[in-house]
Amino acid sequence: MTTLSVNGNTLTVGAEPDTPLLWVLRDELKLTGTKFGCGIAQCGACTVHLDGLPRRSCVAPIGSLEGGNVITIEGLQTKEGRALQKAWAALDVPQCGYCQSGQIMTAAALLSEIPTPSDADIDAALAGNICRCATYVRIRAAIHLAAKEMGA
Amino acid sequence: MRWTNHVSTALTGTVSRRAFLRGLGVGAGLVVAVRLGLSHAQQSGAAAVIRAGDEAATLDAAGFVSIGTDDVVTVLIKHLEMGQGPYTGLATLVAEELDADWSQMRAEGAPSNAALYKNLAFGIQGTGGSTAIANSYEQMRKAGATARALLVAAAAQAWGVPASEITVSKGVIRHAGSGREARFGELAVQAAQLTPPAEVKLKDPARFTLIGRDGVPRLDTPAKSDGSAIFTLDVSHAEMLTVLVAHPPAFGARAAAVDAGAAQKVRGFVDAKIIPQGVAVYADGFWAARKAREALKVTWDESGAELRGSEQLLAEYRNQSKQPGTRATDRGDVGKAREKATRRLQAEYLFPYLAHAPMEPLDCAIALKEGACEAWYGSQLQTVDHKTIAAVMGLPEESVSINTLLAGGSFGRRAQPAGDLAAEAAAALKALGRDASIKLVWTREDDMRGGRYRPFTLHRMEGCLDKAGNITCWDETIVSQSIVKGSPFEAMIKEGIDPTMVEGASDLPYRIPHFRVSAHAMEVGVPVLWWRSVGHTHTAFATETFIDELLAGAGKDPLRGRLDLLKDQPRYAEVLRAAGRAARWKGAKVGNGRARGVAVHKSFDTYVAQIAEVSRGADGLPKVEQVWCAVDCGVAVNPEIIKAQMEGGIGFGLGAILFDQITLDQGRVVQGNFNDYRMLRIHEMPKVEVVIVKSSEKPTGVGEPGVPPIGPAVANAWRALTGKAVRSLPFTSPARPAPQTRSV
């Protein structure tokens, strides 16, 4: 049994300890905004925040998360998150949309650390998040826009 | 958005119209169906309206447009939304003629129903070939215009005024004389009682307020930015089992026996069954299914398997390329022109198998209850899948229904002419031998090693120049695999040529007097498929780099040299000029460690020119700094989506030419995941500037045409920078024997 906080709710999960957080979120808690893309921490579609930092939930065994504080896209209520979602809409970033939860979670963590990131900062933070539709031009522009709106 | 309404836990069998209306939300009033014939030519068919509350009506008569008493206009979209934008594009067409306010528009995926939702370019329900806007342009506008006519008639009746005095704008119906006005929702129920007009007049394009305008945002963005959009993987029903299938290690092998002893010890394991596709493992949740699958001991029968490796295939393709192939185009006298040539250039081009690798690996939710089978997934060829499920389940087609969900990318992967995914899901369901609900999930490795690749292809080319530097002959032999042979699309093969092998080469637009393209279709047991832009993925690269070398050989500028050969091809020429203007083209050499390359290509009736500026990256690969792209897709329905599709197509194509190949070692696929089949990442994405060429031609698609030119544009720039011609893809493939090139 593992006790952890997910989006502010304290839960006790009975899944086998080796079960990745991703599948606890999706199959048990029905929080399906966090996606499965590769299972080996190569694509970032499964990105959540664990204790405030971006984490690939597909390789995070639930047994290692006792007492952890997990935020998923459904629970992203920070000012960075809201600014990003607004910017995503303003620039129509998503195409298929499947990777975008992970993109936004990673970008939100970036903005909370660096409120006005440079292109190089964005590259360094987002390089682990694949978008197969290659919406990268708009992801970059939307992060800059969100940063600008937050600073305004 | 109300995506979740599709994911009903109820098994309704044939979806009733009432269920359809429920799916659209409360208080649906007016539902409009525009019945159309088989082809564009018959698009003047009469409209039909189904009255609200008509119990007997079924989905057969449901339609495209529903207007609720809550003022929401919902458009059922007959094309799979996989990122390319049909939810927004088709809803725009309806909203334009309806004079709706964009904020009241919603989109939902249409269920499987070929009679109503067929692609007018195919004759069956399906999405592909960048046809969504092209085949829906009049149909969806008529649906919108019919709904508008009914609302106006209802207003005229209610207010006792002539219909001709009524105007509609941004979702409000007005009669200026009496000062009456109403929103759509207030008149939807009355409008549903009326008989629709047999003919409706469509707007003069000069009066468009949504088509071609900026500021028409995608309808699916909010749900795709907060995690609420429902993809197949997100479908969840009570008692649903997750199914993973252990697939054979080589194409064509079959499971002979399975020992599930160790798998039974995995908590959550339910069952394992041999099915034609392998061994289906049923479990409570993904993780249990995956662990149980790993614990299976399967004996594979490889007697019918394809066991050749990539090097052996290459040798066979190379031998075949030296034999005369089936002629796709033959004009002038190539043989005689070759004898007269002062210079000849020969080259061999190699293109690897490519996986589509959409972000959402293949998946399908399907359930059987009391003789009715219902599926929920991103089906791209619903009619094929529908028939496949019925056949596998042994059910009449009326007992099968498919709810079309959003797809997390596809790029062709989900448009399976043999209904592979549907067949596997149905086989797994049937093997249980009881009523059940399952979700088949493929892992990334299943998808990467699951075949249905862009075919491995070889082009053998020869071109001739005369003394003055004119290109006098062109001889191209393409060795590849047929995508459509043995599939329901086999009728596409004409005079021995599968057009998906030669498209973009056999119709080369350049004025070359002696011109020949031939093809060899190889028999290989590796299943192949259309991959975003299909044959153009290789023909654009081979033809646009080869022409570039011939022009260079004649001392001509890549841009002006092409224009000289395109004097009777105004749409090709205009996109080239537009890209050149955007890039302020002054030649391939730009100094500062950078160079530029040009390519122009038409695919799916859309013309795209791209200019790429590259430098030498730290890894020895081209670093693409910027791309200027000009596109002519006829009437530009949604300029932002067109630009986004060009940007995305450039990134998609660039990743493939730089990094990607599927190779075989004794029939085993070597690559398995994103660690060894690498995707383009954000720091590798160039800046992109897109210019949309103004056009009043019929609209054509944009999902695929942005892909073909990027490869040759980058390769041409790379040659200008380094002097090295790129003849074998990907750029990162050092293992292949260097193909021979010689000038004679």
mmCIF file of C-alpha atoms in Angstrom, chain A residues 9 16 18-19 25-26 41 65-66 68-69 76 79-80 84 92 94 103 108 120 133 136 142 150-151:
data_model
loop_
_atom_site.group_PDB
_atom_site.id
_atom_site.type_symbol
_atom_site.label_atom_id
_atom_site.label_comp_id
_atom_site.label_asym_id
_atom_site.label_seq_id
_atom_site.Cartn_x
_atom_site.Cartn_y
_atom_site.Cartn_z
ATOM 1 C CA ASN A 9 -6.223 14.529 -2.324
ATOM 2 C CA GLU A 16 1.798 -3.641 -6.849
ATOM 3 C CA ASP A 18 6.432 -1.866 -9.297
ATOM 4 C CA THR A 19 3.380 -0.410 -11.051
ATOM 5 C CA LEU A 25 -3.274 7.497 -12.455
ATOM 6 C CA ARG A 26 -4.898 6.152 -15.600
ATOM 7 C CA ALA A 41 10.938 8.045 -20.377
ATOM 8 C CA LEU A 65 6.331 7.494 -4.037
ATOM 9 C CA GLU A 66 5.210 7.104 -0.409
ATOM 10 C CA GLY A 68 4.790 12.136 -2.531
ATOM 11 C CA ASN A 69 2.821 15.078 -3.805
ATOM 12 C CA LEU A 76 -2.697 22.113 -12.607
ATOM 13 C CA LYS A 79 -0.743 30.811 -12.425
ATOM 14 C CA GLU A 80 1.858 29.356 -14.788
ATOM 15 C CA LEU A 84 0.072 28.464 -20.534
ATOM 16 C CA ASP A 92 -3.858 27.096 -31.362
ATOM 17 C CA PRO A 94 -2.303 21.470 -30.380
ATOM 18 C CA GLN A 103 4.218 19.677 -22.897
ATOM 19 C CA ALA A 108 4.671 25.013 -16.258
ATOM 20 C CA ALA A 120 17.776 28.138 -25.069
ATOM 21 C CA CYS A 133 2.859 16.602 -35.097
ATOM 22 C CA TYR A 136 7.248 23.023 -31.701
ATOM 23 C CA ALA A 142 3.125 30.060 -26.557
ATOM 24 C CA MET A 150 2.378 36.621 -16.452
ATOM 25 C CA GLY A 151 4.864 39.466 -16.282
#
